[in-house]
mmCIF file with all atom_site columns, N, CA and C in Angstrom:
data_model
loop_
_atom_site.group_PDB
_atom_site.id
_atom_site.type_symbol
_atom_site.label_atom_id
_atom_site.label_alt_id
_atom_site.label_comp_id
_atom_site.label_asym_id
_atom_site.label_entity_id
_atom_site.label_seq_id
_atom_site.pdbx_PDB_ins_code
_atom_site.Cartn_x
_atom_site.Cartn_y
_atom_site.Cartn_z
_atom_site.occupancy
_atom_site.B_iso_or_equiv
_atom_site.pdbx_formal_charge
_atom_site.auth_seq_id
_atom_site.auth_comp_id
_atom_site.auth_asym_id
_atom_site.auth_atom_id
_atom_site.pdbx_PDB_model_num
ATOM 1   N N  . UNK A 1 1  ? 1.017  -7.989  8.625   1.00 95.00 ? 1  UNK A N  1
ATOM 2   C CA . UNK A 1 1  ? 0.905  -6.637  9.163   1.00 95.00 ? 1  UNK A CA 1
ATOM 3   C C  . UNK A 1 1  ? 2.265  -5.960  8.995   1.00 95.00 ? 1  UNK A C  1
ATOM 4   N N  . UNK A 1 2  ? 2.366  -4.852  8.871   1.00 96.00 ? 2  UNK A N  1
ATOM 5   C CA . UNK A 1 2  ? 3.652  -3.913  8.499   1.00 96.00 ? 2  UNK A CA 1
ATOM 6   C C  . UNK A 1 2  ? 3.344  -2.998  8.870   1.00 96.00 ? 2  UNK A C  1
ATOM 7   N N  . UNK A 1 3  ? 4.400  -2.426  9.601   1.00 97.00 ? 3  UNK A N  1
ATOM 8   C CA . UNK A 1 3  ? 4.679  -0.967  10.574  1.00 97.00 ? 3  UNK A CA 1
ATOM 9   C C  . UNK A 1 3  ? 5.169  -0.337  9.516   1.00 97.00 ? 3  UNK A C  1
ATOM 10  N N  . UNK A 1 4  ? 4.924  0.759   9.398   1.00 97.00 ? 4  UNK A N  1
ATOM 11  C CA . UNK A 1 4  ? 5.593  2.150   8.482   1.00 97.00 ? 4  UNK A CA 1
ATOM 12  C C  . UNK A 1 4  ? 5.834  3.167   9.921   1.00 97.00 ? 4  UNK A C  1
ATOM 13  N N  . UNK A 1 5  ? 7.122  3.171   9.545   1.00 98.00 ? 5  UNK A N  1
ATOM 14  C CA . UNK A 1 5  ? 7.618  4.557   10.448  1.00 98.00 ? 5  UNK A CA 1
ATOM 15  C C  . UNK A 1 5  ? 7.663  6.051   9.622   1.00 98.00 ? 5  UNK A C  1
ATOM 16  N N  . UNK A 1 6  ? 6.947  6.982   10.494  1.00 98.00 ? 6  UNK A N  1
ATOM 17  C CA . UNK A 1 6  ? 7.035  8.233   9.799   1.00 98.00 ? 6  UNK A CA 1
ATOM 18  C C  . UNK A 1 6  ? 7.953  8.263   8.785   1.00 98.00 ? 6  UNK A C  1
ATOM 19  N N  . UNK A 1 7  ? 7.685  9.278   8.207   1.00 97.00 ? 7  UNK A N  1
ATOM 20  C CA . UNK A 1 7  ? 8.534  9.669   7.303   1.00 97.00 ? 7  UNK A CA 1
ATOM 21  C C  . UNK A 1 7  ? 9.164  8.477   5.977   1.00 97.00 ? 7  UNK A C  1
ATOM 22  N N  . UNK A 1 8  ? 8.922  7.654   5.996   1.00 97.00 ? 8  UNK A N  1
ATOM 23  C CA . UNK A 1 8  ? 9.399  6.661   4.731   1.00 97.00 ? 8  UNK A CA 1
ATOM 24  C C  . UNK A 1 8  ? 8.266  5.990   3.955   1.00 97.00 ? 8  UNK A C  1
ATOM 25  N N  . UNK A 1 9  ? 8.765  5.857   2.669   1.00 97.00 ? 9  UNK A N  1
ATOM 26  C CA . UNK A 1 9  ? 8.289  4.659   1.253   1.00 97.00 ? 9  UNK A CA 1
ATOM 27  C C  . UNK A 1 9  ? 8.830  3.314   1.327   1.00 97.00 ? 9  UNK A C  1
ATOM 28  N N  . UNK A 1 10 ? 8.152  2.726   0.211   1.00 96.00 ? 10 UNK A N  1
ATOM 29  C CA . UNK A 1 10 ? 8.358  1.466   0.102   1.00 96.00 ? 10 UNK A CA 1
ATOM 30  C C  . UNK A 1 10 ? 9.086  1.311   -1.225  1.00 96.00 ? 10 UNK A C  1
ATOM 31  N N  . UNK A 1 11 ? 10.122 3.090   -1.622  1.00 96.00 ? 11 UNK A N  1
ATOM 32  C CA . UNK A 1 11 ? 10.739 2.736   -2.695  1.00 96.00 ? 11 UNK A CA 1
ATOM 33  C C  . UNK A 1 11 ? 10.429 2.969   -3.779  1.00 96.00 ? 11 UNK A C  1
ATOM 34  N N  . UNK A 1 12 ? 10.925 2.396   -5.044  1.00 96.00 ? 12 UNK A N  1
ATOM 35  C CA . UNK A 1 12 ? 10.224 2.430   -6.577  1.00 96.00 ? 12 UNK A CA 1
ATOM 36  C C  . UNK A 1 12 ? 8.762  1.367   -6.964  1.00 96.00 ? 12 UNK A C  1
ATOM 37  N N  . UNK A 1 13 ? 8.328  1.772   -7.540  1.00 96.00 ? 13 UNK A N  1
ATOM 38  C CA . UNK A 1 13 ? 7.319  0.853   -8.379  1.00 96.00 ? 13 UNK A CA 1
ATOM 39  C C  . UNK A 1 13 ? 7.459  -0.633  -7.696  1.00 96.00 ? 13 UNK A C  1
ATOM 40  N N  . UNK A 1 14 ? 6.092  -1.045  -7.357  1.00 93.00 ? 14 UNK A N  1
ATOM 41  C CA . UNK A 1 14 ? 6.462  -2.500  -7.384  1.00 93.00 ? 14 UNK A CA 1
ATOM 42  C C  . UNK A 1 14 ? 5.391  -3.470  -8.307  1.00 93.00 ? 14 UNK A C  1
ATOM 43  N N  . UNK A 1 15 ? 6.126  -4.682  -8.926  1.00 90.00 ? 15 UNK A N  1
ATOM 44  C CA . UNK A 1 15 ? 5.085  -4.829  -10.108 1.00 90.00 ? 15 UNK A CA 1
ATOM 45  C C  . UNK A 1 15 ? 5.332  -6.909  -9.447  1.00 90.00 ? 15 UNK A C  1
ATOM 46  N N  . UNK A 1 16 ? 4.241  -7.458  -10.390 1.00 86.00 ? 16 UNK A N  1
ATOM 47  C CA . UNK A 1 16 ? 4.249  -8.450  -9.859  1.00 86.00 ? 16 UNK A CA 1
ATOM 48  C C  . UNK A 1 16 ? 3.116  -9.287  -9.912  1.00 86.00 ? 16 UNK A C  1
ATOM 49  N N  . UNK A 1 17 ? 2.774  -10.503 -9.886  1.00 87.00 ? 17 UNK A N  1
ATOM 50  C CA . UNK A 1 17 ? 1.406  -11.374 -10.263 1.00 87.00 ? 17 UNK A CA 1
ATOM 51  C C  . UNK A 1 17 ? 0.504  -10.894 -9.015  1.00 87.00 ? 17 UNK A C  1
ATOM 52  N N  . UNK A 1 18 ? -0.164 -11.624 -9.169  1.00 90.00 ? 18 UNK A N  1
ATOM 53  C CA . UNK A 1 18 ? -1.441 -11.894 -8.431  1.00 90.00 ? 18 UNK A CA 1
ATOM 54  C C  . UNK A 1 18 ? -2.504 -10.253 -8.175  1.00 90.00 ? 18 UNK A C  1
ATOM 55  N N  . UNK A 1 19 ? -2.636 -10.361 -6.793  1.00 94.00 ? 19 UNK A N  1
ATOM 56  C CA . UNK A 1 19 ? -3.553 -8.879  -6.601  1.00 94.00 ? 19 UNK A CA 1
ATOM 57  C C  . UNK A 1 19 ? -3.406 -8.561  -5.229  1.00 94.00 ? 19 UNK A C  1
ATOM 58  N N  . UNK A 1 20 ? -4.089 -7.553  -4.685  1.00 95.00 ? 20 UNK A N  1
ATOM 59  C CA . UNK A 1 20 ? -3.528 -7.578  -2.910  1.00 95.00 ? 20 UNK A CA 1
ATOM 60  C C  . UNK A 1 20 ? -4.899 -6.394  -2.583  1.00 95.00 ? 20 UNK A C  1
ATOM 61  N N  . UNK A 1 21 ? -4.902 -6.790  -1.439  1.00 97.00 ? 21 UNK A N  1
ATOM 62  C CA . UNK A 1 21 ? -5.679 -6.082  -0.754  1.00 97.00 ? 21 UNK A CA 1
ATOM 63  C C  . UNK A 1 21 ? -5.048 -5.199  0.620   1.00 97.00 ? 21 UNK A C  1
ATOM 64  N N  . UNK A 1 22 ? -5.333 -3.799  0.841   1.00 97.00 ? 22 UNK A N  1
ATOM 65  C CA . UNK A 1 22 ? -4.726 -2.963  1.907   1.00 97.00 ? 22 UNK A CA 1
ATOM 66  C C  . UNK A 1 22 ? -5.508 -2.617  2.360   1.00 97.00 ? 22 UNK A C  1
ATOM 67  N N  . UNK A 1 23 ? -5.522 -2.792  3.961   1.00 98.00 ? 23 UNK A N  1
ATOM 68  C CA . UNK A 1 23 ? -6.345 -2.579  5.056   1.00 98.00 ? 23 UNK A CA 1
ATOM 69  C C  . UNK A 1 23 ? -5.170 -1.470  6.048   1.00 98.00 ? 23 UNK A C  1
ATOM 70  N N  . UNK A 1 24 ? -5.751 -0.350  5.995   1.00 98.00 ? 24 UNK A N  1
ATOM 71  C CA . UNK A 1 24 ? -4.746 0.384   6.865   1.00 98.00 ? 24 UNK A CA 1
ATOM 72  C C  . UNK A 1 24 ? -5.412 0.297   8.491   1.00 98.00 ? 24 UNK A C  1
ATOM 73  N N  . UNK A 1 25 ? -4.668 0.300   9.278   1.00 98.00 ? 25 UNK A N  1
ATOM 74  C CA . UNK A 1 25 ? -4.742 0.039   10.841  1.00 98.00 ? 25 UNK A CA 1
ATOM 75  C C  . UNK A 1 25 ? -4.846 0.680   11.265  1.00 98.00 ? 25 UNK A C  1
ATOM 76  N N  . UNK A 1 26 ? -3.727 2.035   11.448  1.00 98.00 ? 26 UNK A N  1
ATOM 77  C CA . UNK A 1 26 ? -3.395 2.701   12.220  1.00 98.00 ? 26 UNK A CA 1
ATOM 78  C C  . UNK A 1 26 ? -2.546 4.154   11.118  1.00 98.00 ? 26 UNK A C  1
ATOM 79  N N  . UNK A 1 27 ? -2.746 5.207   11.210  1.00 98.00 ? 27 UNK A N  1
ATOM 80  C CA . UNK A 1 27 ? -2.393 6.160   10.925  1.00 98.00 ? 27 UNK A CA 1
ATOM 81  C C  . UNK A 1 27 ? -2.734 6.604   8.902   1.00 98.00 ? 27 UNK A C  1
ATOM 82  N N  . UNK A 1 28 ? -2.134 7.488   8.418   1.00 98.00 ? 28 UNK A N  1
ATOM 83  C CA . UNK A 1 28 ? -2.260 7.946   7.486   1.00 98.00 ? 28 UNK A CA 1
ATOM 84  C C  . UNK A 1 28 ? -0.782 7.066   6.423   1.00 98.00 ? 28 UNK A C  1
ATOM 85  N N  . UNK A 1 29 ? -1.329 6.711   4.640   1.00 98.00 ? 29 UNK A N  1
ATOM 86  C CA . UNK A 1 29 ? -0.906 6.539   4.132   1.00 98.00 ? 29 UNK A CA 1
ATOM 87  C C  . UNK A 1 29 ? -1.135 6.972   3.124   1.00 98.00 ? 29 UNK A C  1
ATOM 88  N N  . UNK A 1 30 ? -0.272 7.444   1.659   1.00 98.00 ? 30 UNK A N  1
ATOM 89  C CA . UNK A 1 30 ? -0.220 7.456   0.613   1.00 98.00 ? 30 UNK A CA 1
ATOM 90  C C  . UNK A 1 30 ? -0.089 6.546   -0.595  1.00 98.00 ? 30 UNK A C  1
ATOM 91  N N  . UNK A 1 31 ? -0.951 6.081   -1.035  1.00 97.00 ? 31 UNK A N  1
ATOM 92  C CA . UNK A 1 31 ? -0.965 4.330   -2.001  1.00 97.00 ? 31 UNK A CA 1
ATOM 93  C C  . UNK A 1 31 ? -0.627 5.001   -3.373  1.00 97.00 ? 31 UNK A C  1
ATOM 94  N N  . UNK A 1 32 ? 0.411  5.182   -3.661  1.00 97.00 ? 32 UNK A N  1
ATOM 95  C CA . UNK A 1 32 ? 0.314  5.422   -5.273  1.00 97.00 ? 32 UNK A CA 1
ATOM 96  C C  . UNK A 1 32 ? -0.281 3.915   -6.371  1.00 97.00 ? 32 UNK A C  1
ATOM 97  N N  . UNK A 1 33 ? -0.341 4.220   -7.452  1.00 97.00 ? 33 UNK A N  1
ATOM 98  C CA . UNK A 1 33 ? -0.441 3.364   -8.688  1.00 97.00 ? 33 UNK A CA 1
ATOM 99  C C  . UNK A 1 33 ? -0.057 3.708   -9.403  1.00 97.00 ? 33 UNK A C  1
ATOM 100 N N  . UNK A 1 34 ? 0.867  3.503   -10.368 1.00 96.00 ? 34 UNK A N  1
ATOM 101 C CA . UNK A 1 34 ? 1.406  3.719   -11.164 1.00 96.00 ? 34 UNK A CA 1
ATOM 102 C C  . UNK A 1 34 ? 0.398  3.954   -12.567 1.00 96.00 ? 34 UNK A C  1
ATOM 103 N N  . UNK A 1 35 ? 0.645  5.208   -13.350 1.00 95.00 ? 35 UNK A N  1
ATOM 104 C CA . UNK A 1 35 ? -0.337 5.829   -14.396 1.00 95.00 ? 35 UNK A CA 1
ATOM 105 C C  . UNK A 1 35 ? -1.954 6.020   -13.654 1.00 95.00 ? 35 UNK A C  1
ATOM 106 N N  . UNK A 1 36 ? -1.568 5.687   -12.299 1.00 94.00 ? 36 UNK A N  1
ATOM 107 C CA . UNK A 1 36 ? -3.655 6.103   -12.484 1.00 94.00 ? 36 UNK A CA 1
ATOM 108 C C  . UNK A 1 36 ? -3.164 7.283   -10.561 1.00 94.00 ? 36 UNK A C  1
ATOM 109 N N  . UNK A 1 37 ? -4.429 7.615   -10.407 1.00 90.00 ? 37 UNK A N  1
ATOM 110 C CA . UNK A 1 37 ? -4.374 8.391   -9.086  1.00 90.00 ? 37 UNK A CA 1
ATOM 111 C C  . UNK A 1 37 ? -3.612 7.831   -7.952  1.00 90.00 ? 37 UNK A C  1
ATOM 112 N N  . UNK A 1 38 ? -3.216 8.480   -7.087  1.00 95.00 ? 38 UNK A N  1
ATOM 113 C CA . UNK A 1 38 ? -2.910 8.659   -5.338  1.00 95.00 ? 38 UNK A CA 1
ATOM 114 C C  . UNK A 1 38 ? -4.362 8.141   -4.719  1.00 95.00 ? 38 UNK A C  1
ATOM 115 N N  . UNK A 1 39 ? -4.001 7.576   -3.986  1.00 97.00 ? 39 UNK A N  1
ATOM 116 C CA . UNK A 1 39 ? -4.968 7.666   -2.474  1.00 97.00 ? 39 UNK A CA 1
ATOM 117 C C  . UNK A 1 39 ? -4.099 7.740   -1.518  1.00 97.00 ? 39 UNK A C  1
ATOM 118 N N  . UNK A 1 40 ? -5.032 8.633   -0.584  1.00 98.00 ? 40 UNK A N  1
ATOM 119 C CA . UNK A 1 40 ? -4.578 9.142   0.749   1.00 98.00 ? 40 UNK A CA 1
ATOM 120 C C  . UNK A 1 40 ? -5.695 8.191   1.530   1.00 98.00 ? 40 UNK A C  1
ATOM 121 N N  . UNK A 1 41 ? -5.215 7.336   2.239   1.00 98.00 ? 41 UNK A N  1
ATOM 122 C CA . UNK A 1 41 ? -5.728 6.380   3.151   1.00 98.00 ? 41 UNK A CA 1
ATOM 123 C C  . UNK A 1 41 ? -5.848 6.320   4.360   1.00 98.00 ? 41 UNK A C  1
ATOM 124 N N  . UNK A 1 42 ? -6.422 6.262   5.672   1.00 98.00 ? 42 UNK A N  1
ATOM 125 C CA . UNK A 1 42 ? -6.739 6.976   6.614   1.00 98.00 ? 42 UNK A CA 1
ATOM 126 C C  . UNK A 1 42 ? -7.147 5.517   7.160   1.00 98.00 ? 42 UNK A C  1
ATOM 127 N N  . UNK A 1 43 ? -6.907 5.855   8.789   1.00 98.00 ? 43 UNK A N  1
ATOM 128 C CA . UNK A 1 43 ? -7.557 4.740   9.331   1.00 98.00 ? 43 UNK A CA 1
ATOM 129 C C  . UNK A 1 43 ? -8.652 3.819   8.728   1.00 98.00 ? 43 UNK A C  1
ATOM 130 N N  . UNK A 1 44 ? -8.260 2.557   8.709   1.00 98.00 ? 44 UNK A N  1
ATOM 131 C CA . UNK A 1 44 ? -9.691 1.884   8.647   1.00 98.00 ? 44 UNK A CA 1
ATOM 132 C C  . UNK A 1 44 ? -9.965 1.637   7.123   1.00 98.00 ? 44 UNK A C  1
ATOM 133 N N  . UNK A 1 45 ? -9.230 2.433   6.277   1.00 98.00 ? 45 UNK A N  1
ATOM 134 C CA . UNK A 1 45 ? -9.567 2.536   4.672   1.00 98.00 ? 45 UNK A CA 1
ATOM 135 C C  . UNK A 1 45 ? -9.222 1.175   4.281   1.00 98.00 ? 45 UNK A C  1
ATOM 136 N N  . UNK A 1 46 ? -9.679 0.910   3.134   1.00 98.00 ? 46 UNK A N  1
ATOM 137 C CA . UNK A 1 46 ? -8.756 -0.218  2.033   1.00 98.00 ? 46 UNK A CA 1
ATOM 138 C C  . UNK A 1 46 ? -8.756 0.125   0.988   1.00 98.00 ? 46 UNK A C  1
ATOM 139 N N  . UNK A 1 47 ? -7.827 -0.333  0.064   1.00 97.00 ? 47 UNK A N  1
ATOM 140 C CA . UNK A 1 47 ? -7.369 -0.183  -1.523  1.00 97.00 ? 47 UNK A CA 1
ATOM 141 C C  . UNK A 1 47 ? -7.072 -1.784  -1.934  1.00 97.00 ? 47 UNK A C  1
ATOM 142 N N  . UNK A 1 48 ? -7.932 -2.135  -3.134  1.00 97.00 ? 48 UNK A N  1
ATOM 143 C CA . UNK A 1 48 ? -7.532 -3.440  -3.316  1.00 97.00 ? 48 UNK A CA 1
ATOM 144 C C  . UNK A 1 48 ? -7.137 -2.984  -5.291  1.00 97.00 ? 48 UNK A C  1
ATOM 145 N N  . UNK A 1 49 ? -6.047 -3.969  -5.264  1.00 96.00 ? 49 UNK A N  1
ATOM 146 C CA . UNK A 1 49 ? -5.643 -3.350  -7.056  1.00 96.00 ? 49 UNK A CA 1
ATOM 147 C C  . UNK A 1 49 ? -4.934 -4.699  -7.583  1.00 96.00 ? 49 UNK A C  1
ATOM 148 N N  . UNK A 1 50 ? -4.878 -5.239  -8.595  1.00 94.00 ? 50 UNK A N  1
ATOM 149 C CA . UNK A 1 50 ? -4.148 -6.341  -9.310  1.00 94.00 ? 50 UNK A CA 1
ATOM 150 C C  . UNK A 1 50 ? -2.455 -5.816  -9.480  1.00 94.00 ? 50 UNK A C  1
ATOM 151 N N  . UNK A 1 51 ? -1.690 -6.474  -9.172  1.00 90.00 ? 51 UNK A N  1
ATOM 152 C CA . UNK A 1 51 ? -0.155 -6.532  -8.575  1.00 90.00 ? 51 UNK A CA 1
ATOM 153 C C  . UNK A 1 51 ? 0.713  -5.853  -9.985  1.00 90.00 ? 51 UNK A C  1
ATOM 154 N N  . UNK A 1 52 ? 0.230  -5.917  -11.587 1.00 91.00 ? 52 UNK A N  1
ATOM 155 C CA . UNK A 1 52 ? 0.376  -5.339  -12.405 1.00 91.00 ? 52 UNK A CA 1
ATOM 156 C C  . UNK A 1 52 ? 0.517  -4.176  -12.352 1.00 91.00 ? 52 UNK A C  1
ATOM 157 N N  . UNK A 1 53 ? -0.043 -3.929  -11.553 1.00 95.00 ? 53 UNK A N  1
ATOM 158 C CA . UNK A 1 53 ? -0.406 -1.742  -12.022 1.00 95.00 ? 53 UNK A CA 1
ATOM 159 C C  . UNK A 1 53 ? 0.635  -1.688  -10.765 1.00 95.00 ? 53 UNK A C  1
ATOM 160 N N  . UNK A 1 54 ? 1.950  -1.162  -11.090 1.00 96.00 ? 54 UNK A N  1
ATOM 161 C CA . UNK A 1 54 ? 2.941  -0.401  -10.251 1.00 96.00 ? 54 UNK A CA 1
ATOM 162 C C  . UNK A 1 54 ? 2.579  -0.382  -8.403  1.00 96.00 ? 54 UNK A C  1
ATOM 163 N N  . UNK A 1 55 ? 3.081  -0.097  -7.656  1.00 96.00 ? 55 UNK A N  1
ATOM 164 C CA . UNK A 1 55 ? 2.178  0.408   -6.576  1.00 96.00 ? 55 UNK A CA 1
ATOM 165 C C  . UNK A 1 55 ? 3.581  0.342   -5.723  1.00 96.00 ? 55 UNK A C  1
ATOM 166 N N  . UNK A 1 56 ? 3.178  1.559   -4.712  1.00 97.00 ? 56 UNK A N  1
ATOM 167 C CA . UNK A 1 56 ? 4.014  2.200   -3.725  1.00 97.00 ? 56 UNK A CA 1
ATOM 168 C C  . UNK A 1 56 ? 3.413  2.893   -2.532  1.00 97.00 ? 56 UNK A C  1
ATOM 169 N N  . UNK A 1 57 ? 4.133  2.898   -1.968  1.00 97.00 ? 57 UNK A N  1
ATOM 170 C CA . UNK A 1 57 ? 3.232  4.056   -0.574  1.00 97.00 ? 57 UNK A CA 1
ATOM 171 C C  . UNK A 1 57 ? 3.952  4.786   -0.017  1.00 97.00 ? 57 UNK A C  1
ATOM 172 N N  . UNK A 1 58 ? 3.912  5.836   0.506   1.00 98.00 ? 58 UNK A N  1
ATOM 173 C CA . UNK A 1 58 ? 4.400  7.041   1.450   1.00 98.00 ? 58 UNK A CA 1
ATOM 174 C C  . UNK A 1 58 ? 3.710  7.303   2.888   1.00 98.00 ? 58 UNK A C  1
ATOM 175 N N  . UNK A 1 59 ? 4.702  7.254   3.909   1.00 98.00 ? 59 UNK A N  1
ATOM 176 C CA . UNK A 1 59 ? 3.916  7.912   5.179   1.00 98.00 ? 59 UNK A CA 1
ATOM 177 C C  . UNK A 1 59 ? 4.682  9.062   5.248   1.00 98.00 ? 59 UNK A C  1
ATOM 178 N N  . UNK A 1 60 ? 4.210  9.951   4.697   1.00 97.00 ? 60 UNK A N  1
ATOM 179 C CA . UNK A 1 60 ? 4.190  11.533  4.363   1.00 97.00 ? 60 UNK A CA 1
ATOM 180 C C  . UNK A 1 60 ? 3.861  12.178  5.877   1.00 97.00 ? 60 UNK A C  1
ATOM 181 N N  . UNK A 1 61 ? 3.730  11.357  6.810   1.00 96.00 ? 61 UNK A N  1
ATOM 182 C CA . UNK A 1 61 ? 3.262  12.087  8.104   1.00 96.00 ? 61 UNK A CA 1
ATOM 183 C C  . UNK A 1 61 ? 4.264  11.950  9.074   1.00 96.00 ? 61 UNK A C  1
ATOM 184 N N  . UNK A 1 62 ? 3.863  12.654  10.406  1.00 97.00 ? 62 UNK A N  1
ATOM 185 C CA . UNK A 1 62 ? 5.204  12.586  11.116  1.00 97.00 ? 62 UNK A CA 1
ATOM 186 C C  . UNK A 1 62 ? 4.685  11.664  12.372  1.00 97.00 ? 62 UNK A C  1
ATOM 187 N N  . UNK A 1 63 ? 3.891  10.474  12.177  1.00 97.00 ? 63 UNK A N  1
ATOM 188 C CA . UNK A 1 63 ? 3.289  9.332   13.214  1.00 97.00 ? 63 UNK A CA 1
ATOM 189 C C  . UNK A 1 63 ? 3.810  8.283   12.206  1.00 97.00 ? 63 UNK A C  1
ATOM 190 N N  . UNK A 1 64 ? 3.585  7.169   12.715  1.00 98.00 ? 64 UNK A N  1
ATOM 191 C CA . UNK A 1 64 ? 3.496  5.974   12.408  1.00 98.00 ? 64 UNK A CA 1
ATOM 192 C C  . UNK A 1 64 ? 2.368  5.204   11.712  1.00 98.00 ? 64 UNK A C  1
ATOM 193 N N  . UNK A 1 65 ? 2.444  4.432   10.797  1.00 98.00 ? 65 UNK A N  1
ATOM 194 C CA . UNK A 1 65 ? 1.161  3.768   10.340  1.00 98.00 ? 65 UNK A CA 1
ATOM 195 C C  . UNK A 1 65 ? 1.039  2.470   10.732  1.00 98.00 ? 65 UNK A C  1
ATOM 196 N N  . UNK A 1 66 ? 0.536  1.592   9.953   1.00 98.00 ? 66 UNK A N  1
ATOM 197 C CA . UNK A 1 66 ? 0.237  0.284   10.298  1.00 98.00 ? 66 UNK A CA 1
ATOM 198 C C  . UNK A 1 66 ? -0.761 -0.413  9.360   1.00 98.00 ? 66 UNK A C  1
ATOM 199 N N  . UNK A 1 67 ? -0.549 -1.304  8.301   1.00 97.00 ? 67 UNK A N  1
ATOM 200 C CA . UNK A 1 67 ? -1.077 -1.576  7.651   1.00 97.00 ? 67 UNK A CA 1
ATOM 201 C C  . UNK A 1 67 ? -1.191 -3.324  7.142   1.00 97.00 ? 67 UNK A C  1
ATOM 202 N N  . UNK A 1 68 ? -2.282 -4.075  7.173   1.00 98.00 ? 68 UNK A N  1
ATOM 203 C CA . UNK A 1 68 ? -2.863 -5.499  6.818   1.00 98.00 ? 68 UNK A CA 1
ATOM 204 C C  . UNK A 1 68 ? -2.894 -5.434  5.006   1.00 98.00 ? 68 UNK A C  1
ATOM 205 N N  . UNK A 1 69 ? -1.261 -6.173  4.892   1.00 95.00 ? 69 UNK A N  1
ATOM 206 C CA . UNK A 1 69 ? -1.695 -6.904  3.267   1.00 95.00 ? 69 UNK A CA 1
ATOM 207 C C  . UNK A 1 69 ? -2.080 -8.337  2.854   1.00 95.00 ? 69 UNK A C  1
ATOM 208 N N  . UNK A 1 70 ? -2.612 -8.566  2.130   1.00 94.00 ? 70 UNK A N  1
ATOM 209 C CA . UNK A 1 70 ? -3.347 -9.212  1.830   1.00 94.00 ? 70 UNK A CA 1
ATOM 210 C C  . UNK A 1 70 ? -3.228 -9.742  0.306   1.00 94.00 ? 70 UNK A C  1
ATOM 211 N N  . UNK A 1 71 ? -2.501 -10.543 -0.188  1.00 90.00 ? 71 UNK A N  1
ATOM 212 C CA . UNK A 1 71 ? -1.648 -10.553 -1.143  1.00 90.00 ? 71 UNK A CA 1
ATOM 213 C C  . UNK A 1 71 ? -1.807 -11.878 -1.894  1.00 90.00 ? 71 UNK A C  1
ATOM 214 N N  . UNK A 1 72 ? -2.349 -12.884 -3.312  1.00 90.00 ? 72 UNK A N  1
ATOM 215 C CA . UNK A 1 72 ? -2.256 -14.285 -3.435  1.00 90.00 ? 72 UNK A CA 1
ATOM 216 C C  . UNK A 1 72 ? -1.055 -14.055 -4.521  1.00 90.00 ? 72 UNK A C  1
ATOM 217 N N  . UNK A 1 73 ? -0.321 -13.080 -4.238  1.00 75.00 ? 73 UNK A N  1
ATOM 218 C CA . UNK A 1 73 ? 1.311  -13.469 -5.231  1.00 75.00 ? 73 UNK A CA 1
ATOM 219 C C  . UNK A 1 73 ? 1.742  -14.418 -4.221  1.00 75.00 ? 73 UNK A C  1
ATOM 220 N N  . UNK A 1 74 ? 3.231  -14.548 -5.453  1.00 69.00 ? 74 UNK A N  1
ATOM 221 C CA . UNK A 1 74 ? 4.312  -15.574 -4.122  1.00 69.00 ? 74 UNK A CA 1
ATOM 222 C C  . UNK A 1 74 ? 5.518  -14.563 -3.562  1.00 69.00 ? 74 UNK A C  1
ATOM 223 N N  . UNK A 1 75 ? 5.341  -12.948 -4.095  1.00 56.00 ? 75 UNK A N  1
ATOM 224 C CA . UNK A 1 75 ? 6.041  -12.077 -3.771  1.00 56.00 ? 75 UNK A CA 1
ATOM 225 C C  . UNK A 1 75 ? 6.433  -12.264 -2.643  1.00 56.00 ? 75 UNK A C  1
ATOM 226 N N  . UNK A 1 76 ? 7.794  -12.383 -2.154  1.00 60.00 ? 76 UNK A N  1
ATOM 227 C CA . UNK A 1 76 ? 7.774  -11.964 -0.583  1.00 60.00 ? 76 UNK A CA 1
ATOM 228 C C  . UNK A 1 76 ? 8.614  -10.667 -0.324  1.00 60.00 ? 76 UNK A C  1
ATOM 229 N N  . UNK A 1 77 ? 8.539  -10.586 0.626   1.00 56.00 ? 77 UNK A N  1
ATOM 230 C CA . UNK A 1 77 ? 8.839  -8.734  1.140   1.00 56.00 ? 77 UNK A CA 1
ATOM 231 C C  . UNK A 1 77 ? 10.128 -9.159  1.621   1.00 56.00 ? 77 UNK A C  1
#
């Protein structure tokens, strides 16, 4: 589980094996992918994508989020 405080990303591109799954918890997020669309993610949503395709997020809002990853890389945060 990972807290996002208003207002911040998770940075540049992140690239990497395996695949992951995002379960948002609590508040509004922005999931980029790198070369393909945005999602705007909202309570309760998920985005699942293979660890290849770039990926980043934004809490573009002025609350807090809260979000369940779900990840079989050996990436660690």
């Amino acid at each position: 589980i990972v807290d996002i405080p208003a207002g911040s990303d998770s940075g540049t591109f992140a690239h990497h094996g395996g695949e992951e799954l995002v379960f948002l918890l609590e508040g509004t997020l922005i999931y980029e992918l790198e070369n393909y669309k945005s999602y705007t993610l909202e309570k309760y949503d998920t985005l699942y994508y293979p660890n290849y395709i770039g990926h980043r997020w934004v809490n573009a809002s002025d609350a807090n989020a809260k979000m369940l990853i779900i990840s079989t890389s050996p990436y660690k945060f």
